[in-house]
Amino acid sequence: MFTEKRFPTKRPAGKNTAPRQYKSYNVKSPLGLEASVRHIKTIGPNRATLLERSYGIRTVRDFLYHFPYRYVDRTMTVKVADLHRWKPGVVKYITVAGRVEDVQCRALRNRDIKMMPFEITISDRTGKFLFTFFRPRYIVESFWMNHFRKGDLVAISARFEMVDGKLKYNDITYDRLFEGGMQFSTGGIIPLYSSTQQLQDKGMWSSNFRMLMRKVIPEYLYLFDEIFPSDILRRNNLILLSQAIQEMHFPISMDSIGRAHARLAFEELFFTELLLGMRKKKSLAIKGIPFKIKRTGFPKKLLSSLPFALTESQENVLREIMEDMKSETPMNRLLQGDVGSGKTVVALYAMLTAVENEYQCAFMAPTEILAEQHYKLLKLWLDELNVEITLLTGSQTQTERAEKLEQIVSGKAQIIVGTHALFQEKVAFAKLGFIVIDEQHRFGVMQRMKLKEKAAGELAPDILLMSATPIPRTLAMTVYGDMDVSTITELPKDRKPVITKIVARDKSKELKEFLVSQIKHGKQIYIVYPLIEESEKSDLRAAVDGYEKMRSETFAELKDRIGLLHGKMTSEQKDAVMEQFKNKKLDILVSTTVIEVGIDIPNATVIVIVNAERFGLAQIHQLRGRVGRGTEQSYCLLRTEDEANQRLIAVVRTNNGFEIAEEDLRLRGPGDFFGTRQSGLPEFRFVNFAEDKVLIEQAREEAFAILEEDPQFIFPEHQKIRLEFERKYKKLLDTSST
């Protein structure tokens, strides 16, 4: 009598079932998937406005892609008698169905009670059971007392466990079982949908999303035509798109959620790889500069003037870059390497090769501090080579800027280091042929295009992107799949690994003693805070407050030898502070994360990261890279109240940036690891880069195989792929891969 009726087929109570057979639906909507969501019955214009504002849901398609954020397994249905025989130690969601025997609220007369105990007794052929719901008074009085009647059929689900000999339950929900009705919240795997407070105020709770999806899916599911040919589905063990959408909303089992998720993730990856493949083909069709590679001249002079020898890894990377440079296809290469691995000298060797060929080089950095740091280092290396280098930043005076622009347009400046100022409208190059972009993930794809367009002539410049944030292979394949990737895998031989330790709050005295001892030995210290000023939402002490306290209390005896650096200071102020620190006029530099990349002070041997648990893993590793730049033993001390923090433990465990990147990806997800908006790629909703390695390989292989076999999508079996690609990503095709 209480067999549940589920959409679209029936399932026996009391056990999980085999995968259901999918069937076509007779109920069809006259509207298409691109119709406005307001046309869905009961949504209307007001709710439609809120859906768009909250989740970007504009169309019916968008609505059906609003998938649950979590599922609760309430598939187990039992008799009332089974509840009375519950075993200690067993904790499960259980559904029980029966008739309403009694409904009452014993606390109605007590006006002081806000959350009232509402009682409902249900029975089946095996016995009776009393459930108690605690609900706000106004809801009990206006709704609950009138909602149930004796004799009604109901199904109630709750999370049961035996505690101290008593049966306890919580997380209660129910369904009324009308003739021919459905169970929306009990007796199955229940999807939970996210909903904002504004939507809830308009009646759009998670349960309302469930009920709406039940009605909308039969009307529109048939419109989701399968994109992939059957051989791709078979090879990669993928279910149909329509089946995946249905299983994401109303899964038959927990395993089926995984299958549905894999299908949607594969599609995301496939079209991304298709986009990258098309970009790569497009770049291969462009003519680049076939540089003549000379082992003499400037490159040779650079190597002979360096106070160190290149590592084997640097030599290997240089060979790859030189092969690219002599090709007629423009180089589009990512150079990645851990902090301190020597990427800059590799980039300089390549730039000098371009200079030997009478081309200009642009070296772009994301911040003025970093640009100035690079400029000073490159100028030092170029001092005896008679190569003209100049610096262009946004903070320069009009007179300085006019002078720099004249040097660039005349060709006098051979290597131009700068920030975003390099691609501004008034900047004109005489003969730009080689571009280096440092910390490339901080630049948007359109910004990189603007700089590329500064190259005069028909031949496209070579582009070398650099990143000190090691990128896990799965991310590199997906985000930089249209590029060649070179990796410097070793550090200079004289570098000692930085010793990293977690320092608890109650170790302040020991920490101070250690820092004072380092200063007495002539060493310098960074102390990094995550915020510039106090926030109402945070109990963190800001860098400014920390700086003042150190000067007045903690290190009062060093008051005049403590400096402060943060992002709100002017360039002149930052330069002055960094110059003082570099010239050893300061012992301690209190800073925000503006020192995260590029700052190179070999005498700084200790970095203290305050409230380290608030930083990302990769960010901590980047900050750690500010010390250990010389031959002295260096230390990274993680100040925290959370000594058991897994991310901090991971940083302590290894100095290997690639291991840390993989761990960061596993613990944090991709997030802003690379920034899909910056890379010119779509956002990923379904891909788990830490776990979907096989799926990434499969999607890439299938996408590139189609581009090789049928680049124009002429074959009938590829027509739907072409149409879907145009619907999703056509605008991105025109975006350069660089």
XYZ file of C-alpha atoms in Angstrom:
738
model
C 0.000 0.000 0.000
C 2.917 2.338 0.735
C 5.045 1.569 -2.337
C 6.588 4.920 -3.265
C 5.945 6.481 -6.636
C 9.090 8.039 -8.038
C 9.873 9.879 -11.176
C 9.999 8.421 -13.767
C 9.556 4.789 -12.635
C 8.561 2.945 -9.464
C 11.100 1.562 -7.030
C 10.422 -1.199 -4.469
C 10.675 -0.025 -0.853
C 13.352 -1.191 1.549
C 16.345 -1.675 -0.758
C 18.454 -0.087 -3.447
C 17.568 -1.138 -6.953
C 19.342 -1.835 -10.218
C 19.676 1.050 -12.680
C 16.288 1.986 -14.068
C 15.396 1.776 -17.727
C 15.114 5.217 -19.301
C 12.221 5.917 -21.557
C 10.997 8.761 -23.687
C 8.325 11.109 -22.398
C 5.087 12.043 -24.014
C 4.861 15.310 -22.103
C 6.568 17.955 -24.247
C 6.917 21.679 -23.876
C 6.225 24.029 -26.774
C 9.140 26.161 -25.535
C 12.822 25.442 -26.170
C 15.761 25.160 -23.778
C 16.713 28.771 -24.477
C 13.294 30.070 -23.420
C 13.244 32.402 -20.429
C 13.005 30.635 -17.084
C 10.031 32.850 -16.227
C 7.915 30.732 -18.576
C 8.240 27.750 -16.222
C 4.951 27.454 -14.387
C 5.007 28.996 -10.859
C 8.315 30.819 -11.435
C 7.096 34.000 -13.129
C 8.964 37.302 -13.595
C 9.782 38.064 -9.936
C 11.349 34.706 -9.155
C 13.034 34.723 -12.581
C 14.731 38.027 -11.714
C 15.995 36.596 -8.423
C 17.219 33.390 -10.104
C 19.249 35.413 -12.581
C 20.605 37.716 -9.913
C 21.531 34.870 -7.538
C 22.757 32.135 -9.884
C 22.857 33.548 -13.399
C 19.844 31.394 -14.320
C 18.211 33.008 -17.355
C 16.922 30.112 -19.446
C 15.264 26.752 -18.987
C 18.636 25.168 -19.801
C 20.275 27.172 -17.011
C 17.556 26.081 -14.606
C 18.064 22.396 -15.396
C 21.809 22.879 -14.895
C 21.191 24.164 -11.369
C 22.262 20.868 -9.872
C 22.088 19.816 -6.220
C 25.058 20.702 -4.045
C 24.558 17.585 -1.891
C 22.471 14.411 -1.593
C 20.970 12.612 1.389
C 20.486 8.863 1.078
C 17.014 8.091 2.458
C 16.431 4.977 0.370
C 16.002 2.593 3.305
C 12.291 2.164 4.130
C 11.344 0.057 7.163
C 8.297 -0.980 9.205
C 7.452 0.703 12.496
C 8.392 -2.447 14.390
C 11.946 -2.191 13.025
C 12.363 1.185 14.717
C 11.616 -0.375 18.119
C 14.348 -2.986 17.479
C 17.065 -0.461 16.572
C 20.625 -1.602 17.284
C 23.125 0.528 19.249
C 25.910 1.982 17.116
C 23.834 2.064 13.926
C 23.318 5.583 12.533
C 21.233 5.812 9.361
C 18.651 7.822 7.500
C 15.440 5.778 7.587
C 12.023 6.264 6.035
C 8.891 4.878 7.630
C 5.409 5.124 6.076
C 2.027 4.857 7.784
C -1.303 6.417 8.661
C -1.655 9.395 10.990
C -3.131 8.224 14.311
C -2.877 11.441 16.303
C -1.684 15.059 15.959
C -1.181 17.450 18.855
C 0.889 20.275 20.348
C 0.948 20.177 24.142
C 2.690 23.556 24.473
C 0.187 25.772 22.651
C -0.998 27.411 25.872
C 2.516 28.385 26.941
C 3.036 31.720 25.157
C 6.728 31.928 26.201
C 7.817 28.978 24.051
C 9.084 30.037 20.605
C 10.127 26.626 19.249
C 7.199 24.301 19.867
C 7.135 20.489 20.002
C 4.617 19.290 17.423
C 3.767 15.580 17.820
C 2.478 13.181 15.172
C 1.799 9.479 15.768
C 1.841 7.173 12.754
C 1.040 3.466 12.517
C 1.305 0.565 10.134
C 0.348 -3.113 10.570
C 3.384 -3.677 12.838
C 2.908 -0.893 15.395
C 2.875 2.812 16.246
C 5.592 5.453 16.558
C 5.507 8.987 17.929
C 7.528 11.649 16.059
C 8.195 15.082 17.542
C 9.007 18.064 15.296
C 10.282 21.296 16.837
C 9.071 24.238 14.789
C 8.502 28.006 15.363
C 5.227 28.796 17.121
C 3.719 30.763 14.234
C 4.365 27.876 11.820
C 2.851 25.301 14.180
C -0.231 27.431 14.771
C -0.784 28.554 11.182
C 0.295 25.438 9.291
C 1.194 22.238 11.107
C -1.907 21.878 13.239
C -4.088 22.179 10.118
C -1.863 20.281 7.712
C -2.308 16.708 9.028
C -5.557 14.823 9.635
C -6.157 11.453 11.204
C -6.077 8.773 8.544
C -3.696 10.665 6.220
C -0.944 8.573 4.621
C 2.530 10.004 5.309
C 6.172 9.025 4.905
C 8.632 10.401 7.458
C 12.422 10.289 7.158
C 14.923 10.958 9.916
C 18.474 10.151 10.978
C 18.196 7.482 13.697
C 20.647 6.282 16.328
C 20.501 4.589 19.752
C 21.979 6.742 22.549
C 22.132 5.461 26.138
C 19.416 2.925 25.445
C 17.080 5.499 23.928
C 16.186 5.869 20.277
C 17.126 9.362 19.085
C 16.398 10.987 15.738
C 17.028 14.304 14.013
C 16.935 15.939 10.574
C 13.263 15.040 10.155
C 11.377 15.549 6.910
C 8.130 14.181 5.512
C 5.885 13.622 2.484
C 2.108 13.311 2.394
C 1.198 10.287 0.295
C -1.817 11.227 -1.743
C -3.225 8.786 -4.273
C -0.858 8.866 -7.240
C 1.429 11.326 -5.418
C 5.216 11.353 -5.257
C 7.774 11.343 -2.474
C 9.837 14.482 -2.795
C 11.772 14.390 0.483
C 11.661 10.769 1.682
C 12.232 7.220 0.529
C 15.073 7.871 -1.924
C 18.301 9.729 -2.591
C 17.184 13.280 -1.926
C 18.834 16.184 -3.759
C 19.509 19.356 -1.769
C 19.550 22.596 -3.776
C 21.232 25.836 -2.802
C 18.925 28.814 -2.416
C 19.507 32.401 -1.332
C 17.554 34.107 1.432
C 15.755 36.263 -1.148
C 14.635 33.186 -3.082
C 13.524 31.490 0.123
C 11.481 34.563 0.985
C 9.734 34.000 -2.360
C 9.049 30.347 -1.526
C 12.013 28.886 -3.442
C 13.406 26.531 -0.811
C 15.385 23.397 -1.633
C 12.162 21.381 -1.463
C 10.506 23.746 -3.968
C 13.422 23.290 -6.373
C 12.908 19.509 -6.050
C 9.209 19.732 -6.849
C 9.788 22.085 -9.767
C 12.496 19.845 -11.208
C 10.070 16.912 -11.030
C 7.676 18.818 -13.260
C 10.155 20.499 -15.590
C 12.398 17.518 -16.432
C 9.693 15.446 -18.207
C 8.776 18.465 -20.316
C 12.285 19.407 -21.448
C 14.620 16.422 -21.089
C 13.878 15.163 -24.608
C 15.348 18.417 -25.979
C 18.838 17.490 -24.755
C 20.047 15.746 -27.879
C 23.149 13.589 -27.450
C 26.267 15.456 -28.618
C 28.807 12.653 -28.823
C 28.865 9.774 -31.305
C 28.230 6.344 -29.810
C 31.861 5.270 -30.245
C 33.116 8.120 -28.007
C 30.522 7.238 -25.368
C 31.458 3.567 -25.541
C 35.248 4.079 -25.457
C 35.042 6.338 -22.434
C 32.233 4.513 -20.616
C 29.951 7.554 -20.647
C 26.187 7.706 -20.175
C 23.867 9.825 -22.350
C 23.591 13.553 -21.616
C 19.854 13.311 -20.875
C 20.513 10.426 -18.509
C 23.276 12.406 -16.771
C 21.000 15.415 -16.228
C 18.248 13.233 -14.802
C 20.631 11.306 -12.544
C 22.170 14.525 -11.243
C 18.731 15.662 -10.083
C 17.122 12.349 -9.138
C 19.757 9.607 -8.865
C 18.827 5.949 -8.632
C 21.913 5.272 -6.486
C 24.927 7.090 -5.127
C 27.056 5.440 -7.818
C 24.846 6.888 -10.534
C 25.708 10.402 -9.293
C 29.346 9.617 -10.001
C 28.533 8.392 -13.513
C 26.460 11.501 -14.223
C 29.156 13.788 -12.871
C 31.811 12.050 -14.991
C 29.685 12.566 -18.128
C 29.313 16.292 -17.475
C 32.987 16.693 -16.514
C 34.088 14.896 -19.693
C 31.965 17.263 -21.781
C 33.474 20.301 -20.036
C 36.981 18.994 -20.602
C 36.333 17.878 -24.178
C 35.144 21.287 -25.369
C 37.931 23.063 -23.479
C 40.511 20.811 -25.153
C 38.769 21.401 -28.481
C 39.131 25.144 -27.945
C 42.810 24.769 -27.021
C 43.410 22.529 -30.022
C 41.840 25.076 -32.368
C 43.933 27.840 -30.847
C 47.065 25.771 -31.359
C 46.175 25.106 -35.018
C 45.502 28.800 -35.479
C 48.878 29.744 -33.978
C 50.687 27.196 -36.160
C 49.258 28.898 -39.244
C 50.797 32.242 -38.226
C 54.286 33.084 -39.443
C 56.846 33.917 -36.811
C 60.429 35.176 -36.754
C 63.010 32.514 -37.648
C 65.751 33.751 -35.318
C 69.331 32.827 -36.163
C 70.760 31.078 -33.141
C 74.273 32.264 -32.386
C 76.392 30.696 -29.690
C 78.669 33.725 -29.836
C 77.976 37.385 -29.181
C 75.694 38.505 -26.376
C 74.485 35.038 -25.234
C 78.047 33.741 -24.877
C 79.195 36.927 -23.108
C 76.314 36.574 -20.639
C 77.252 33.021 -19.647
C 80.929 33.905 -19.250
C 80.091 36.906 -17.041
C 77.818 35.041 -14.625
C 79.279 34.160 -11.201
C 77.606 30.723 -11.443
C 77.114 27.925 -13.957
C 73.699 27.018 -15.335
C 72.157 23.828 -13.973
C 71.537 20.875 -16.267
C 67.805 21.614 -16.094
C 68.372 25.225 -17.216
C 70.509 23.976 -20.120
C 67.748 21.563 -21.207
C 65.113 24.287 -21.089
C 67.318 26.638 -23.099
C 67.682 24.015 -25.824
C 63.881 23.750 -26.059
C 63.516 27.538 -26.268
C 66.247 27.869 -28.922
C 64.524 25.206 -31.057
C 61.338 27.278 -30.875
C 63.098 30.521 -31.684
C 64.693 29.261 -34.885
C 61.353 27.928 -36.141
C 59.129 29.952 -38.476
C 56.215 29.247 -36.130
C 55.983 31.836 -33.316
C 56.992 30.459 -29.935
C 54.214 30.106 -27.396
C 55.926 28.508 -24.416
C 55.340 28.420 -20.675
C 58.479 28.295 -18.550
C 57.734 27.141 -15.041
C 60.086 26.517 -12.192
C 60.152 26.675 -8.429
C 61.110 29.886 -6.635
C 64.824 30.504 -7.025
C 65.293 27.970 -9.839
C 66.782 30.525 -12.268
C 64.036 31.319 -14.770
C 65.115 34.950 -15.210
C 68.606 34.152 -16.488
C 67.098 31.679 -18.982
C 64.717 34.396 -20.192
C 67.606 36.859 -20.510
C 69.639 34.415 -22.633
C 66.641 34.095 -24.983
C 66.167 37.879 -25.091
C 69.840 38.393 -25.948
C 69.416 35.941 -28.821
C 66.621 38.191 -30.130
C 68.796 41.294 -29.592
C 71.581 39.617 -31.628
C 68.976 39.370 -34.417
C 68.329 43.135 -34.073
C 64.899 42.789 -32.429
C 63.595 44.504 -29.301
C 62.406 42.551 -26.259
C 59.642 43.395 -23.780
C 59.736 41.984 -20.247
C 56.417 42.502 -18.445
C 55.915 42.030 -14.678
C 52.637 42.376 -12.706
C 53.798 44.928 -10.112
C 56.140 47.911 -10.055
C 58.182 46.385 -7.232
C 58.758 43.255 -9.281
C 59.404 45.194 -12.508
C 61.992 47.363 -10.762
C 63.594 44.299 -9.191
C 63.909 42.629 -12.603
C 65.206 45.840 -14.182
C 67.989 46.206 -11.588
C 69.012 42.536 -11.865
C 69.007 42.522 -15.672
C 70.897 45.838 -15.767
C 73.544 44.333 -13.493
C 73.970 41.319 -15.794
C 73.974 43.516 -18.914
C 76.379 46.089 -17.544
C 79.409 44.842 -19.531
C 77.487 43.709 -22.636
C 76.681 47.149 -24.062
C 72.950 46.296 -24.332
C 70.511 49.148 -23.674
C 67.790 48.374 -21.125
C 65.073 50.712 -19.876
C 62.202 50.647 -17.355
C 58.634 51.800 -18.065
C 56.057 52.011 -15.256
C 52.846 53.900 -14.626
C 54.226 55.984 -11.752
C 56.984 57.687 -13.725
C 56.738 61.456 -14.286
C 55.630 62.792 -17.665
C 59.192 63.892 -18.450
C 60.632 60.479 -17.548
C 57.917 58.719 -19.480
C 58.402 60.845 -22.613
C 62.125 60.073 -22.527
C 61.485 56.325 -22.171
C 58.902 56.297 -24.967
C 61.378 58.023 -27.280
C 64.044 55.402 -26.481
C 61.546 52.620 -27.269
C 60.156 54.005 -30.542
C 63.626 54.913 -31.826
C 64.967 51.430 -31.142
C 67.665 52.709 -28.775
C 66.118 50.651 -25.946
C 66.762 47.005 -26.801
C 65.212 45.421 -23.696
C 62.235 47.175 -22.123
C 61.117 46.100 -18.651
C 57.757 47.299 -17.401
C 54.313 46.732 -15.952
C 50.918 47.078 -17.656
C 52.287 50.376 -18.947
C 54.008 48.431 -21.751
C 50.796 47.846 -23.703
C 49.295 51.311 -23.250
C 48.218 53.168 -26.404
C 51.116 55.644 -26.552
C 53.780 52.930 -26.358
C 55.247 52.152 -29.807
C 58.134 49.755 -30.443
C 60.622 50.070 -33.283
C 60.963 46.325 -33.847
C 59.440 44.146 -31.113
C 60.259 40.476 -31.650
C 60.376 38.768 -28.263
C 58.056 39.047 -25.249
C 58.566 37.694 -21.721
C 55.627 37.815 -19.305
C 56.536 37.056 -15.690
C 53.955 35.670 -13.258
C 51.766 35.357 -16.337
C 48.688 34.159 -14.421
C 48.297 37.716 -13.094
C 47.629 39.054 -16.576
C 44.403 38.625 -18.513
C 44.482 37.101 -21.967
C 43.366 40.394 -23.523
C 46.270 42.225 -21.853
C 48.719 39.736 -23.329
C 47.112 40.251 -26.751
C 47.553 44.025 -26.534
C 51.265 43.657 -25.923
C 51.574 41.115 -28.740
C 49.889 43.576 -31.109
C 52.666 46.097 -30.432
C 54.956 44.052 -32.665
C 55.348 45.755 -36.048
C 55.503 43.860 -39.338
C 53.900 40.670 -40.620
C 55.896 38.257 -38.430
C 54.467 37.472 -34.992
C 56.778 37.813 -31.955
C 57.911 34.865 -29.838
C 56.279 34.740 -26.416
C 57.718 33.190 -23.260
C 55.388 33.051 -20.246
C 56.972 32.461 -16.845
C 55.440 31.152 -13.646
C 56.996 30.561 -10.233
C 53.790 28.842 -9.148
C 54.346 25.199 -10.105
C 51.342 23.941 -12.027
C 50.142 20.336 -11.550
C 50.209 18.341 -14.767
C 46.406 18.036 -14.959
C 46.018 21.809 -14.795
C 48.815 22.398 -17.274
C 47.211 19.994 -19.763
C 43.853 21.729 -19.479
C 44.733 25.386 -19.082
C 47.926 25.472 -21.134
C 47.064 22.710 -23.560
C 47.716 25.004 -26.516
C 51.231 25.799 -25.300
C 54.519 24.003 -24.997
C 55.668 23.726 -21.390
C 59.265 23.785 -20.143
C 60.087 23.077 -16.515
C 63.228 23.845 -14.521
C 63.293 20.971 -12.074
C 66.356 21.719 -9.927
C 67.676 24.545 -7.760
C 71.242 25.905 -7.850
C 73.596 23.520 -6.065
C 74.670 25.990 -3.351
C 71.110 26.591 -2.124
C 70.170 25.091 1.236
C 66.538 23.964 1.750
C 64.554 26.419 3.864
C 63.701 24.953 7.287
C 59.962 25.410 7.841
C 58.277 25.132 11.244
C 54.840 25.742 12.736
C 55.033 28.134 15.700
C 52.148 28.084 18.174
C 50.799 31.240 19.847
C 52.215 30.242 23.242
C 55.773 30.204 21.848
C 56.070 33.997 21.525
C 59.019 34.234 23.919
C 61.013 31.531 22.112
C 60.192 33.107 18.739
C 61.414 36.537 19.860
C 64.655 35.067 21.222
C 65.311 33.297 17.916
C 64.660 36.435 15.845
C 66.909 38.554 18.090
C 69.716 35.981 17.745
C 69.412 36.114 13.946
C 69.610 39.919 13.988
C 72.690 39.798 16.259
C 74.346 37.602 13.624
C 73.676 40.295 11.021
C 70.663 38.648 9.382
C 67.382 40.268 8.328
C 63.766 39.225 8.833
C 60.423 39.488 7.004
C 57.211 39.452 9.069
C 54.154 39.043 6.826
C 50.515 39.808 7.652
C 47.479 38.910 5.506
C 45.664 42.272 5.858
C 46.566 45.956 5.593
C 44.048 47.266 8.100
C 41.518 45.924 10.572
C 38.358 44.391 9.138
C 35.085 44.068 10.998
C 34.840 40.490 9.759
C 38.272 39.474 10.976
C 40.126 39.272 14.271
C 43.494 39.491 12.503
C 45.951 42.175 13.468
C 46.821 44.183 10.414
C 50.351 44.831 9.202
C 50.096 48.463 10.318
C 49.044 47.519 13.856
C 51.659 44.763 14.004
C 54.324 47.223 12.905
C 53.353 49.739 15.591
C 53.297 47.082 18.309
C 56.742 45.784 17.341
C 58.185 49.293 17.473
C 56.568 50.127 20.824
C 56.663 46.760 22.631
C 58.031 43.565 21.067
C 61.234 44.992 19.573
C 61.266 48.451 21.184
C 65.067 48.396 21.304
C 65.068 48.095 17.459
C 62.421 50.788 16.940
C 64.301 52.654 14.203
C 65.375 49.485 12.386
C 61.856 48.194 11.605
C 60.240 49.053 8.259
C 56.709 48.730 6.856
C 55.654 47.799 3.323
C 52.104 47.433 1.963
C 50.102 47.868 -1.231
C 48.589 51.253 -0.342
C 51.971 52.975 -0.210
C 53.173 54.994 -3.186
C 55.897 53.621 -5.450
C 58.371 56.138 -4.018
C 57.577 55.011 -0.465
C 57.929 51.345 -1.393
C 61.224 51.989 -3.169
C 62.597 53.875 -0.178
C 61.698 51.096 2.255
C 63.084 48.333 0.004
C 66.288 50.317 -0.537
C 66.730 50.652 3.233
C 66.148 46.934 3.731
C 68.473 45.982 0.877
C 71.212 48.253 2.248
C 70.856 46.651 5.713
C 69.566 49.832 7.335
C 66.533 47.819 8.532
C 66.622 44.552 10.466
C 62.909 43.737 10.212
C 60.518 44.395 7.339
C 56.830 44.138 8.294
C 54.847 43.537 5.122
C 51.707 42.305 3.445
C 51.853 39.856 0.549
C 53.323 42.498 -1.794
C 56.625 40.679 -1.210
C 55.115 37.401 -2.456
C 57.102 37.336 -5.700
C 60.342 38.717 -7.000
C 61.909 40.356 -3.943
C 65.485 39.099 -3.736
C 67.460 39.975 -0.587
C 70.086 37.238 0.028
C 70.796 38.509 3.573
C 67.145 37.954 4.643
C 67.187 34.509 6.280
C 63.911 34.389 8.225
C 60.298 34.935 7.196
C 57.529 34.839 9.815
C 54.047 34.389 8.343
C 51.427 35.612 10.823
C 48.074 33.805 10.858
C 49.494 31.354 8.330
C 46.265 29.331 8.257
C 44.661 32.240 6.355
C 47.003 31.846 3.381
C 46.766 29.449 0.465
C 49.353 26.690 0.291
C 50.914 27.943 -2.930
C 51.000 31.477 -1.503
C 52.888 30.313 1.592
C 55.370 28.518 -0.656
C 55.841 31.711 -2.698
C 56.436 33.732 0.476
C 58.903 31.105 1.706
C 60.795 31.717 -1.532
C 61.718 35.221 -0.304
C 64.334 33.642 1.985
C 66.992 31.091 1.147
C 68.203 33.290 -1.729
C 71.819 33.108 -0.562
C 74.075 30.375 0.825
C 73.081 30.831 4.498
C 70.594 28.554 6.270
C 67.142 30.169 6.157
C 63.871 29.650 8.040
C 60.135 29.989 7.380
C 58.090 30.193 10.594
C 54.322 29.705 10.351
C 52.596 31.554 13.206
C 49.191 30.017 13.900
C 46.643 28.881 16.445
C 45.799 25.899 14.249
C 48.796 23.592 14.715
C 46.920 20.632 13.185
C 46.157 22.488 9.937
C 46.778 19.998 7.111
C 47.887 22.653 4.628
C 50.529 23.988 7.008
C 51.743 20.474 7.781
C 52.107 19.898 4.025
C 54.328 22.994 3.685
C 56.502 21.834 6.577
C 56.840 18.383 5.029
C 58.333 19.422 1.682
C 60.131 22.251 -0.114
C 59.141 20.838 -3.503
C 56.819 23.329 -5.170
C 55.220 20.732 -7.444
C 54.325 18.469 -4.516
C 52.848 21.480 -2.730
C 50.891 22.462 -5.845
C 49.373 18.971 -6.064
C 48.482 19.051 -2.366
C 47.008 22.552 -2.704
C 44.907 21.342 -5.609
C 43.698 18.330 -3.605
C 42.834 20.305 -0.472
C 41.564 23.533 -2.007
C 40.452 22.616 -5.533
C 41.418 24.713 -8.538
C 39.664 27.832 -7.295
C 41.832 30.767 -8.381
C 44.851 28.490 -8.775
C 45.173 29.674 -12.350
C 42.082 31.826 -12.821
C 40.007 30.683 -15.783
C 38.865 34.231 -16.452
C 42.499 35.260 -16.779
C 43.340 32.353 -19.077
C 40.442 33.076 -21.438
C 38.828 29.727 -20.707
C 35.336 28.851 -19.453
C 34.754 28.166 -15.776
C 34.876 24.521 -14.705
C 31.850 23.327 -12.738
C 32.253 19.569 -12.737
C 35.964 18.810 -13.107
C 37.975 17.723 -10.085
C 41.556 18.329 -11.194
C 42.991 16.318 -8.317
C 40.927 13.206 -9.096
C 39.903 13.357 -12.773
C 43.351 12.733 -14.270
C 42.187 9.820 -16.423
C 39.136 11.782 -17.598
C 41.361 14.725 -18.582
C 43.586 12.408 -20.653
C 40.559 10.819 -22.337
C 38.892 14.135 -23.192
C 42.116 15.578 -24.597
C 42.757 12.479 -26.701
C 39.234 12.481 -28.168
C 39.211 16.227 -28.899
C 42.619 16.259 -30.591
C 41.769 13.111 -32.564
C 38.695 14.824 -34.062
C 40.722 17.939 -34.916
C 43.268 15.744 -36.663
C 40.736 13.614 -38.526
C 38.000 16.176 -39.241
C 39.203 19.749 -38.509
C 36.243 21.317 -40.340
C 33.648 19.063 -38.645
C 32.379 17.839 -41.987
C 31.593 14.268 -40.919
C 27.898 13.746 -40.014
C 28.792 12.247 -36.608
C 30.615 15.483 -35.686
C 27.853 17.939 -36.633
C 26.319 18.047 -33.157
C 29.757 18.625 -31.622
C 30.272 21.584 -33.954
C 26.878 23.080 -33.106
C 27.377 22.646 -29.370
C 30.868 24.113 -29.567
C 29.558 27.177 -31.377
C 26.790 27.563 -28.828
C 29.200 27.376 -25.908
C 32.554 28.764 -26.917
C 32.396 30.541 -30.257
C 33.334 33.900 -28.721
C 36.416 32.400 -27.086
C 37.756 31.125 -30.410
C 38.720 34.643 -31.403
C 40.744 35.064 -28.211
C 44.450 34.522 -28.646
C 45.997 31.608 -26.790
C 48.643 33.869 -25.385
